[in-house]
PDB file of C-alpha atoms in Angstrom:
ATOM      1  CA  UNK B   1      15.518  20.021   3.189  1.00 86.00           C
ATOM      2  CA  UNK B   2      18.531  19.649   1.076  1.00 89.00           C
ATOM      3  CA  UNK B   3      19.881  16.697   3.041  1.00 91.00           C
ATOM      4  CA  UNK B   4      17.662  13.911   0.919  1.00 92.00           C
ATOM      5  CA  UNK B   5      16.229  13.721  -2.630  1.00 94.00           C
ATOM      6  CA  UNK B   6      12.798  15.403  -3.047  1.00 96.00           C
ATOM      7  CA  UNK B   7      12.025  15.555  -6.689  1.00 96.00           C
ATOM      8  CA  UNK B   8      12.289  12.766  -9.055  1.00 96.00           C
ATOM      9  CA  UNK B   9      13.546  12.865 -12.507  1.00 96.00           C
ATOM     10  CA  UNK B  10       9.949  12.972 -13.670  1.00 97.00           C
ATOM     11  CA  UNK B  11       9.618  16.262 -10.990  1.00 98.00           C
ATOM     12  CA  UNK B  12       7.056  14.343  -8.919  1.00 98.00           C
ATOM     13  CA  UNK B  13       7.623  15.085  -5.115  1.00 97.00           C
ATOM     14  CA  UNK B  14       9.254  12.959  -2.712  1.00 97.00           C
ATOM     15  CA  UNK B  15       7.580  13.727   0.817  1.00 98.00           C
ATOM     16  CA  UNK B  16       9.830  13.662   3.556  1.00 96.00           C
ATOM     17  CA  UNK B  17       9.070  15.233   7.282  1.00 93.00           C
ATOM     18  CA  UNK B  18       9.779  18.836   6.915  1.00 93.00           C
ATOM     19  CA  UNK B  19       9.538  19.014   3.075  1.00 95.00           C
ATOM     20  CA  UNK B  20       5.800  20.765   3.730  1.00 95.00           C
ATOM     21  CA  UNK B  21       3.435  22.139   5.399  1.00 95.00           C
ATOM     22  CA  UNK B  22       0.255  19.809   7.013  1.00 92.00           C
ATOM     23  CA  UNK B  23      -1.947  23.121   8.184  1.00 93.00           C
ATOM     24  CA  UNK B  24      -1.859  24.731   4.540  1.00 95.00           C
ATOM     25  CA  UNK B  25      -2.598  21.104   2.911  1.00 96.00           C
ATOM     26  CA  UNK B  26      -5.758  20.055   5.559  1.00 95.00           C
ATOM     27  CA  UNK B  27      -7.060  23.116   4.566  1.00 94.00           C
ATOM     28  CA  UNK B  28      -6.963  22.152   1.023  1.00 94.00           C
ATOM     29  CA  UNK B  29      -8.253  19.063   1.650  1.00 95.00           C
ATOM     30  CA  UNK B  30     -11.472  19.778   3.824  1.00 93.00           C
ATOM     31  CA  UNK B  31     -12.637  21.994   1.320  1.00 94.00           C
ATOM     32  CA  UNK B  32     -12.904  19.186  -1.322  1.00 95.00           C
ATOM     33  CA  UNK B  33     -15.112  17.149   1.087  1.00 92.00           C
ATOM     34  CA  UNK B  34     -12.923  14.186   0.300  1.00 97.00           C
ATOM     35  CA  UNK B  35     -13.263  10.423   1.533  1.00 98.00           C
ATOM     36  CA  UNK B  36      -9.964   7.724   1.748  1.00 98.00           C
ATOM     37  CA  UNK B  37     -10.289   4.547   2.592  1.00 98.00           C
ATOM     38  CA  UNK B  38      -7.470   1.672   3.580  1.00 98.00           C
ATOM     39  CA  UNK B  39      -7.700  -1.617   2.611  1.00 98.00           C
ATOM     40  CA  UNK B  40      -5.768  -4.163   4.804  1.00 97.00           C
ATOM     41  CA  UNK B  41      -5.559  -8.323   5.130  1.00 94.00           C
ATOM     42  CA  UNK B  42      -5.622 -10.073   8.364  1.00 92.00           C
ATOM     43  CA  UNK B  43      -5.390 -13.731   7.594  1.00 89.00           C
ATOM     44  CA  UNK B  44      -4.556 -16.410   8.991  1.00 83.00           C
ATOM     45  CA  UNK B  45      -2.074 -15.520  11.906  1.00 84.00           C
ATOM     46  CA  UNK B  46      -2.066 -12.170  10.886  1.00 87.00           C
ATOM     47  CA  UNK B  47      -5.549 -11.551  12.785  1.00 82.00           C
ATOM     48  CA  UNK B  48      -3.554 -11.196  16.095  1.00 88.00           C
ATOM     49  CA  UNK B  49      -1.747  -7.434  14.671  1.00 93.00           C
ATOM     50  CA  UNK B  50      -5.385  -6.452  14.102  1.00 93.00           C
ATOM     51  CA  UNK B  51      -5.678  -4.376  17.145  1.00 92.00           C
ATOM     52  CA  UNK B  52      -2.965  -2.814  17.217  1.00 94.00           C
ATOM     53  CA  UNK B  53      -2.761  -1.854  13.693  1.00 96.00           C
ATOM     54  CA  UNK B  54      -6.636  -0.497  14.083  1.00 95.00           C
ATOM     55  CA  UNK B  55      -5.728   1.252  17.138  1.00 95.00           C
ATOM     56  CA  UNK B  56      -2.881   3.297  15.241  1.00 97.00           C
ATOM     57  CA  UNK B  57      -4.040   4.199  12.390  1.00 98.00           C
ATOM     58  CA  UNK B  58      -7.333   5.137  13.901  1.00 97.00           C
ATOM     59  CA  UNK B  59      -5.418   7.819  15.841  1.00 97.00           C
ATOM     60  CA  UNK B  60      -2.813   8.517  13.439  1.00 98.00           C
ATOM     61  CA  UNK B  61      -3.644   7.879   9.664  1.00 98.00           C
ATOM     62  CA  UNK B  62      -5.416  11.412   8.043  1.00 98.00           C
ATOM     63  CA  UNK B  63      -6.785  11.862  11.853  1.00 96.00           C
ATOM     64  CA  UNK B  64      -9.461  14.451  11.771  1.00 95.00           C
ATOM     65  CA  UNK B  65     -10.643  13.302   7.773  1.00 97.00           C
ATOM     66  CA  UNK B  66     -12.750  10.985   7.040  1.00 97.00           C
ATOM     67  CA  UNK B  67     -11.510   7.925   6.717  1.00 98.00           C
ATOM     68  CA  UNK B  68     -13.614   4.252   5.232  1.00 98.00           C
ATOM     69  CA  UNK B  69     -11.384   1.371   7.089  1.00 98.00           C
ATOM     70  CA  UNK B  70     -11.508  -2.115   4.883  1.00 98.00           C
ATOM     71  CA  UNK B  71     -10.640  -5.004   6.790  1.00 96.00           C
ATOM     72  CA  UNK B  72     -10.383  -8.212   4.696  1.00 94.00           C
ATOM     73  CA  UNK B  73     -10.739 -11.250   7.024  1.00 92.00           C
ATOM     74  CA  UNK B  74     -11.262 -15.126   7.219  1.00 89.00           C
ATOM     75  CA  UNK B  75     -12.124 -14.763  10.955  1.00 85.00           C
ATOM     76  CA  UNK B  76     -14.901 -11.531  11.342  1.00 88.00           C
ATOM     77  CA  UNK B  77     -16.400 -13.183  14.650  1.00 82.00           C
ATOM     78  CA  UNK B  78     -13.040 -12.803  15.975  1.00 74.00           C
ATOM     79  CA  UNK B  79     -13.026  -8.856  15.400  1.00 79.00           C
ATOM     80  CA  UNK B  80     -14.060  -7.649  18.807  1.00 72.00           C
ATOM     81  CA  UNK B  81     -15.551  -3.897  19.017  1.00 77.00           C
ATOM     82  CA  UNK B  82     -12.998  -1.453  18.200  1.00 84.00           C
ATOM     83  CA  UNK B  83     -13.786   2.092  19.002  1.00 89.00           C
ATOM     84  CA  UNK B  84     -13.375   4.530  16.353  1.00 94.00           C
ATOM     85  CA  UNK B  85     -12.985   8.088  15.549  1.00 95.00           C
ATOM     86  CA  UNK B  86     -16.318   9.856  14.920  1.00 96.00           C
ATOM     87  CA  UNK B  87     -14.739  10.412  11.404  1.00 96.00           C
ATOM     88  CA  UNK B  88     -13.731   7.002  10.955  1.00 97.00           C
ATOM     89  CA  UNK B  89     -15.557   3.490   9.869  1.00 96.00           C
ATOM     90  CA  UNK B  90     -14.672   0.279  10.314  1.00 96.00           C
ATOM     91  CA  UNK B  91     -15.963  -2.376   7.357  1.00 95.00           C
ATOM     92  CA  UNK B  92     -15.348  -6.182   7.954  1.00 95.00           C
ATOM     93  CA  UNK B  93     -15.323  -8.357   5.050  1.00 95.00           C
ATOM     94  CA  UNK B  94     -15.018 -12.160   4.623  1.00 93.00           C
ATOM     95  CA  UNK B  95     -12.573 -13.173   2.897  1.00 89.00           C
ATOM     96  CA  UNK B  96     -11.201 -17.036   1.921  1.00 79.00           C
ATOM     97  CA  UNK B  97      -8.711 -19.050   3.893  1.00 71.00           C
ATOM     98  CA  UNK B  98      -5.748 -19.713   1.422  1.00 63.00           C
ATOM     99  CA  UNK B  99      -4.136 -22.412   1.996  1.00 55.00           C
ATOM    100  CA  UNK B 100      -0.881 -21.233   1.475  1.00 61.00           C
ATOM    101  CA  UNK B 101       0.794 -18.075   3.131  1.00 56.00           C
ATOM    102  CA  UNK B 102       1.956 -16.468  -0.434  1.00 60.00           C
ATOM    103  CA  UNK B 103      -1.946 -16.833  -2.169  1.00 68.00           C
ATOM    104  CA  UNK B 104      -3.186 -13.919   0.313  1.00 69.00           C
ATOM    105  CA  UNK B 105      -0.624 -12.141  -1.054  1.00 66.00           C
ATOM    106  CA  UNK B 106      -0.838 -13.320  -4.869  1.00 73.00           C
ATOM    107  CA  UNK B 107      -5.074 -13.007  -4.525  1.00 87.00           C
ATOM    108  CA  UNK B 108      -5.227 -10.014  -2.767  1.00 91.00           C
ATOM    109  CA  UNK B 109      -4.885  -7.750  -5.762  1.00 93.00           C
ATOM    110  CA  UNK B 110      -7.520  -9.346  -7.186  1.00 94.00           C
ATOM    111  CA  UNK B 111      -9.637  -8.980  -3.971  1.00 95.00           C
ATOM    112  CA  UNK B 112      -8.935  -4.897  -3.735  1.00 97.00           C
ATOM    113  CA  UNK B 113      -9.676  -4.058  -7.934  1.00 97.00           C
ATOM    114  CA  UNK B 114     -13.312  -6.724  -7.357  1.00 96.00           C
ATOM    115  CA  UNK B 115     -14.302  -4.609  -4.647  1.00 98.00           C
ATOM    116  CA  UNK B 116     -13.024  -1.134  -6.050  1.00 98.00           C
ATOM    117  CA  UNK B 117     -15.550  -2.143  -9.299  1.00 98.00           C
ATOM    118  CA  UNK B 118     -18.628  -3.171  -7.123  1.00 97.00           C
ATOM    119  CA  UNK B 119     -17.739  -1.244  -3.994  1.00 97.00           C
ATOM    120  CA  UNK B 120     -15.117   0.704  -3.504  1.00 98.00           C
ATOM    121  CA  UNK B 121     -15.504   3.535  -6.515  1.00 98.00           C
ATOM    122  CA  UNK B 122     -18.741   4.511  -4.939  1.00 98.00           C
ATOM    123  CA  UNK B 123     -17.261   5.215  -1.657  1.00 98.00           C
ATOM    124  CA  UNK B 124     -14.173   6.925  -0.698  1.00 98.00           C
ATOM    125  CA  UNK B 125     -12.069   9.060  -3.418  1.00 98.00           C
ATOM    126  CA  UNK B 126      -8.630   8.037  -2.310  1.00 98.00           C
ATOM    127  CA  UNK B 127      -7.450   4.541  -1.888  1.00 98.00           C
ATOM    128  CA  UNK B 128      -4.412   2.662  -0.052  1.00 98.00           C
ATOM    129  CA  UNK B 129      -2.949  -0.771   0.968  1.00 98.00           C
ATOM    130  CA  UNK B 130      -1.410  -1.020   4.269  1.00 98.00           C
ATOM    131  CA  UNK B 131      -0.347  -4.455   5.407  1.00 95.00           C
ATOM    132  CA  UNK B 132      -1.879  -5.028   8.313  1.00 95.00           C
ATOM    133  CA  UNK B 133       1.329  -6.022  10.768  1.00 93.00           C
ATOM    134  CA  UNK B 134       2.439  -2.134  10.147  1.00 94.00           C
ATOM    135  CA  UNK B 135       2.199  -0.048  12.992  1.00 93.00           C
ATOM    136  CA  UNK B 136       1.685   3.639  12.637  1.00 96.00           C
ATOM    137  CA  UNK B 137       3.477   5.352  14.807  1.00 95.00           C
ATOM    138  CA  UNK B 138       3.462   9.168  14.236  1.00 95.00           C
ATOM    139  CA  UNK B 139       0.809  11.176  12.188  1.00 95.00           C
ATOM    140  CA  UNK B 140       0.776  10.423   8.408  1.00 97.00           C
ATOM    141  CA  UNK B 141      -1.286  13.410   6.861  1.00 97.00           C
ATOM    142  CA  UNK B 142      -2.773  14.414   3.449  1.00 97.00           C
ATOM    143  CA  UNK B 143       0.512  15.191   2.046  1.00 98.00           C
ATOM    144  CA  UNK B 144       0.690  11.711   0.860  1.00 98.00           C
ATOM    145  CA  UNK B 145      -2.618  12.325  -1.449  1.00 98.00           C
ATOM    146  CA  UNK B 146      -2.026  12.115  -5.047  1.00 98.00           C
ATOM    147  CA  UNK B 147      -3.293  10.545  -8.191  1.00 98.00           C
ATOM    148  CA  UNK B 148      -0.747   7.489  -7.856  1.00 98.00           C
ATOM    149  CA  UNK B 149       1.335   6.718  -4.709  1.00 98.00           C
ATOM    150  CA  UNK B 150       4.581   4.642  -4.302  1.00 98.00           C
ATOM    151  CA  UNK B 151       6.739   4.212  -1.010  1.00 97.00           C
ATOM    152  CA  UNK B 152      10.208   4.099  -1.162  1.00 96.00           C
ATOM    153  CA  UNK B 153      11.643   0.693   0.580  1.00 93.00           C
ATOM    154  CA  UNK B 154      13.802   1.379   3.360  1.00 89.00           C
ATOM    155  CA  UNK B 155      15.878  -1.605   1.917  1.00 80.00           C
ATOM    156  CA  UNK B 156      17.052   1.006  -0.702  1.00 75.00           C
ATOM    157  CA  UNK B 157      19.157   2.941   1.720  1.00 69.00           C
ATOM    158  CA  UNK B 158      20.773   0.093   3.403  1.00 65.00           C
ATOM    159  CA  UNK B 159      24.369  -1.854   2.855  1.00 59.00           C
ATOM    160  CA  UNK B 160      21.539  -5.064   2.368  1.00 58.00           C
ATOM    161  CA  UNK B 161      19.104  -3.626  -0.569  1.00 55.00           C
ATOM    162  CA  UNK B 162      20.457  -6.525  -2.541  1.00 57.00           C
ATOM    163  CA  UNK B 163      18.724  -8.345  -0.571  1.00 55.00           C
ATOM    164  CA  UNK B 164      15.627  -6.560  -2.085  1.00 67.00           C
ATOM    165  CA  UNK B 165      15.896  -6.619  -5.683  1.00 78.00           C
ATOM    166  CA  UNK B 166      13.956  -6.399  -8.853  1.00 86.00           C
ATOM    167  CA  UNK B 167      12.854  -9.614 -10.776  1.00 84.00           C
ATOM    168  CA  UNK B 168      15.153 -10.049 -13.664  1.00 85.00           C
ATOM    169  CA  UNK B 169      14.238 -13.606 -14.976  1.00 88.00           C
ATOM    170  CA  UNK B 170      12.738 -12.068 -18.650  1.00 87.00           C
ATOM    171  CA  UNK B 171      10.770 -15.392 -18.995  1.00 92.00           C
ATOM    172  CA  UNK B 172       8.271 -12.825 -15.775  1.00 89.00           C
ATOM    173  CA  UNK B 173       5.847 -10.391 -16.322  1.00 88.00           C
ATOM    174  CA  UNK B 174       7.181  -8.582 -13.625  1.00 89.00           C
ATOM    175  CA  UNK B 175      11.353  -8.849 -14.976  1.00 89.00           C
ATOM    176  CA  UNK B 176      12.913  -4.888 -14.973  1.00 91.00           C
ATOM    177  CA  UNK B 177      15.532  -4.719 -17.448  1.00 89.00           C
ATOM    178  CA  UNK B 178      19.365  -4.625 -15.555  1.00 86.00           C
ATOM    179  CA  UNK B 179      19.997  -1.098 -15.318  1.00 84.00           C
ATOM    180  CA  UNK B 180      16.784  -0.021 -15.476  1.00 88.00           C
ATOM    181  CA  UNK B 181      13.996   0.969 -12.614  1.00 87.00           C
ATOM    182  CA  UNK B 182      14.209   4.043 -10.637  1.00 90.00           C
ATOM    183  CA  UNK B 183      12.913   3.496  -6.797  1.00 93.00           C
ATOM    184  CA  UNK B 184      12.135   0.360  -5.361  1.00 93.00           C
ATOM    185  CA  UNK B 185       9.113   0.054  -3.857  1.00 95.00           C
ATOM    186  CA  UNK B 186       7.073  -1.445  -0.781  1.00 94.00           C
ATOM    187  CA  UNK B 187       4.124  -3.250  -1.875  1.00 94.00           C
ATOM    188  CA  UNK B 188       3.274  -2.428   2.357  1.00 94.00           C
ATOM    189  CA  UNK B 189       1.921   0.921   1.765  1.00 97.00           C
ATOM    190  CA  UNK B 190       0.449   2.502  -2.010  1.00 98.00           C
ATOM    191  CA  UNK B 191      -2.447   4.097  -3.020  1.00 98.00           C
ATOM    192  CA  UNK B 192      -4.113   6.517  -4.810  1.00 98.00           C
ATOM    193  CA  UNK B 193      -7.199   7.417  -6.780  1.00 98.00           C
ATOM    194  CA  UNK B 194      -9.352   5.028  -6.850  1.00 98.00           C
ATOM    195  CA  UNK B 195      -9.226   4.533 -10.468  1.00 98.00           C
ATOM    196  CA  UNK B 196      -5.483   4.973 -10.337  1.00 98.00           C
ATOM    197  CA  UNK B 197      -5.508   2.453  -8.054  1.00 98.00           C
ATOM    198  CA  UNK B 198      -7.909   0.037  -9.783  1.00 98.00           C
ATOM    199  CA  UNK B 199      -5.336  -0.436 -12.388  1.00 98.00           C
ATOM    200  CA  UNK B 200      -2.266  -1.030 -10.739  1.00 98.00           C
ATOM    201  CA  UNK B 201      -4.034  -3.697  -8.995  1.00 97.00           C
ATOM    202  CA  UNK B 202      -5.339  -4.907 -12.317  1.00 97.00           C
ATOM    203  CA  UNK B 203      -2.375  -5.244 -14.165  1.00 96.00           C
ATOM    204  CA  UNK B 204      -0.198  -6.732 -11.403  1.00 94.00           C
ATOM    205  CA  UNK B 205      -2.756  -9.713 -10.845  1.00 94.00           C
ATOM    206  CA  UNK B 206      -2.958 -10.394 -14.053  1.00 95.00           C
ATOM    207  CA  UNK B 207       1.145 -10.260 -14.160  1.00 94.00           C
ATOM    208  CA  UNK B 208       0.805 -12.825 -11.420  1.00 90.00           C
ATOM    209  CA  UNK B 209      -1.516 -14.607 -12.958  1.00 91.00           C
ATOM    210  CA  UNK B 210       0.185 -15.038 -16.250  1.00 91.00           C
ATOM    211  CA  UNK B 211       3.274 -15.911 -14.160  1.00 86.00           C
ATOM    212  CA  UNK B 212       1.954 -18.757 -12.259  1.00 88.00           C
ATOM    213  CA  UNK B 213       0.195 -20.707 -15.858  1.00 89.00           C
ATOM    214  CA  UNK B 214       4.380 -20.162 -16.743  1.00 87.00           C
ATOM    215  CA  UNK B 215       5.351 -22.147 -13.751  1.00 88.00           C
ATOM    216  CA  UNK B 216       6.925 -19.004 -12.397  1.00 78.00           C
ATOM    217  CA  UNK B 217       6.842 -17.498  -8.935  1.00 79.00           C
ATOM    218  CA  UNK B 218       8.778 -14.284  -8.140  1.00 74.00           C
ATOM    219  CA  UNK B 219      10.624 -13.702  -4.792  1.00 69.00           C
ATOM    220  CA  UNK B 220       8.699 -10.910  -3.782  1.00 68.00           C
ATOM    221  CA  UNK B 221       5.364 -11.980  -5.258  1.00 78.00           C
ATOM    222  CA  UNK B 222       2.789  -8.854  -5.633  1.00 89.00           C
ATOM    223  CA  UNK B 223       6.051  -6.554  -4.949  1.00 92.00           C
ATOM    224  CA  UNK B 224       7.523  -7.370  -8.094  1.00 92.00           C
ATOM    225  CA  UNK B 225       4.843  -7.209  -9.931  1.00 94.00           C
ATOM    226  CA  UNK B 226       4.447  -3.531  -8.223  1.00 96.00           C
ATOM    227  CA  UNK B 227       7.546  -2.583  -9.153  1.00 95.00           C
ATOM    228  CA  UNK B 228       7.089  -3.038 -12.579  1.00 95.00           C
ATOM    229  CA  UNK B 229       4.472  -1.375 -13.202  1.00 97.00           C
ATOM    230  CA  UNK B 230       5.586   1.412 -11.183  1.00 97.00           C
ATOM    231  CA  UNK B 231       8.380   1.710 -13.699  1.00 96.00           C
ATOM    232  CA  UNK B 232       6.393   2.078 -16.598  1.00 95.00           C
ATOM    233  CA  UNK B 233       3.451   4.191 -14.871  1.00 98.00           C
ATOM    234  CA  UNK B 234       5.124   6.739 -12.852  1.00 98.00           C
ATOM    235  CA  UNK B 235       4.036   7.608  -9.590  1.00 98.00           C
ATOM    236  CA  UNK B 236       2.799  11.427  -9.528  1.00 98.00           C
ATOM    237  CA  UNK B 237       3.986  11.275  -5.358  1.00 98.00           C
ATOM    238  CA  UNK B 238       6.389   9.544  -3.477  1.00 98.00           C
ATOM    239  CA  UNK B 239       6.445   8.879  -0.079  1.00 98.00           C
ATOM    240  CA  UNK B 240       9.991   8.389   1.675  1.00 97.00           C
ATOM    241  CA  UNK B 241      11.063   5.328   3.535  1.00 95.00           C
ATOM    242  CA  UNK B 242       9.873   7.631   6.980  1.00 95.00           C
ATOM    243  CA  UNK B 243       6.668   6.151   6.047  1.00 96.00           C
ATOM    244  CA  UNK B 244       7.184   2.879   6.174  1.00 94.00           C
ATOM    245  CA  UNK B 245       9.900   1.412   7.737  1.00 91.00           C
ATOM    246  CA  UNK B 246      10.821  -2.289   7.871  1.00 84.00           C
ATOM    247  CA  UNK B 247      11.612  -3.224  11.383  1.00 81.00           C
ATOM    248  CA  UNK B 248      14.014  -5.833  10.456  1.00 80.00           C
ATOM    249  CA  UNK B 249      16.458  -3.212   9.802  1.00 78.00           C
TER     250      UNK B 249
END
């Protein structure tokens, strides 16, 4: 494709449709006997997209690989039986009723790098965040394994990405210089190794963390946070905003 960017400075790929090929890479990927899981939050109100997110991925996310499905909940008796792909397991974990809408998001970095130490790293190879309100709705393939994964926020390529900016307060952990910062990302859909992904999860929660004892809250929370340490750690993949796009727009 020459109609879009598909290299970054730092020659890591962008993946757009049409920009490989998904028979050559499956093939690649079986033979390594591989296991990538999804982590994803349904709290609160966000139990009723639970279905349908389950039911899309299920069908579309790596469908035909193996695939360990995390499901971080305050309600699991409300989880009814969800029928999965032979390939594919569903694993329901409690999780604590914040009181406030923007702790599951501040907490849940925390919540993914606890259970990556005493869980996760013994389980699945590849790791990645989907929020849990997304719904898939084409086939999103291996070509979006690599060691660390960023998507590219549809914001970017809108007459509105203002509206989705950096943090630029210095007194943050999570401030990116003006002028500086080359993608920005959605905090909706990353991943990677699981060791890749362990510390991007580490350092942002402790970012947010050190924010909050500062009296400081950023306007995009964990995304900011993201961001900046996706400046400093580049990603080695890139997925475009055809992989997650915000349906506001």
């Amino acid at each position: 494709r020459r109609d879009v960017l598909v290299l970054t400075p730092w020659l890591a790929p962008i993946v757009w449709e049409g920009t490989f090929s998904r028979d050559i890479l499956n093939a690649q990927y079986m033979q390594k006997n591989l296991v990538t899981g999804v982590v994803t939050f349904a709290v609160k109100k966000y139990w009723f997209f639970i279905e349908g997110f389950m039911r899309s991925a299920n069908k579309y996310f790596l469908a035909g690989h193996r695939v360990n499905f995390y499901l971080f909940t305050d309600n699991p008796e409300k989880i009814s039986h969800l029928k999965m792909a032979p390939e594919n397991y569903l694993f329901v974990i409690p999780v604590q009723n914040h009181s406030k809408w923007q702790d599951i998001f501040i907490n849940r970095m925390d919540i993914i790098s606890t259970y990556i130490h005493s869980q996760f790293q013994y389980e699945v190879d590849y790791l990645y965040s989907i929020d849990i309100d997304v719904q898939l709705l084409a086939h999103i393939g291996v070509e979006i394994i690599d060691a660390l994964v960023g998507t590219i926020s549809s914001w970017q390529f809108t007459v509105h990405h203002e509206n989705k900016a950096y943090e630029t307060r210095p007194e943050s952990r999570a401030a990116i210089p003006k002028g500086e910062g080359d993608f920005y990302y959605t905090a909706r859909f990353y991943g990677g190794s699981v060791s890749e992904v362990y510390k991007l999860t580490r350092a942002c929660f402790k970012g947010v963390m050190e924010d909050r004892e500062n009296g400081i809250e950023t306007g995009w929370h964990d995304e900011s946070h993201l961001n900046k340490y996706l400046l400093y750690h580049k990603p080695t993949r890139l997925l475009s905003p055809e992989y997650y796009w915000d349906a506001e727009l």
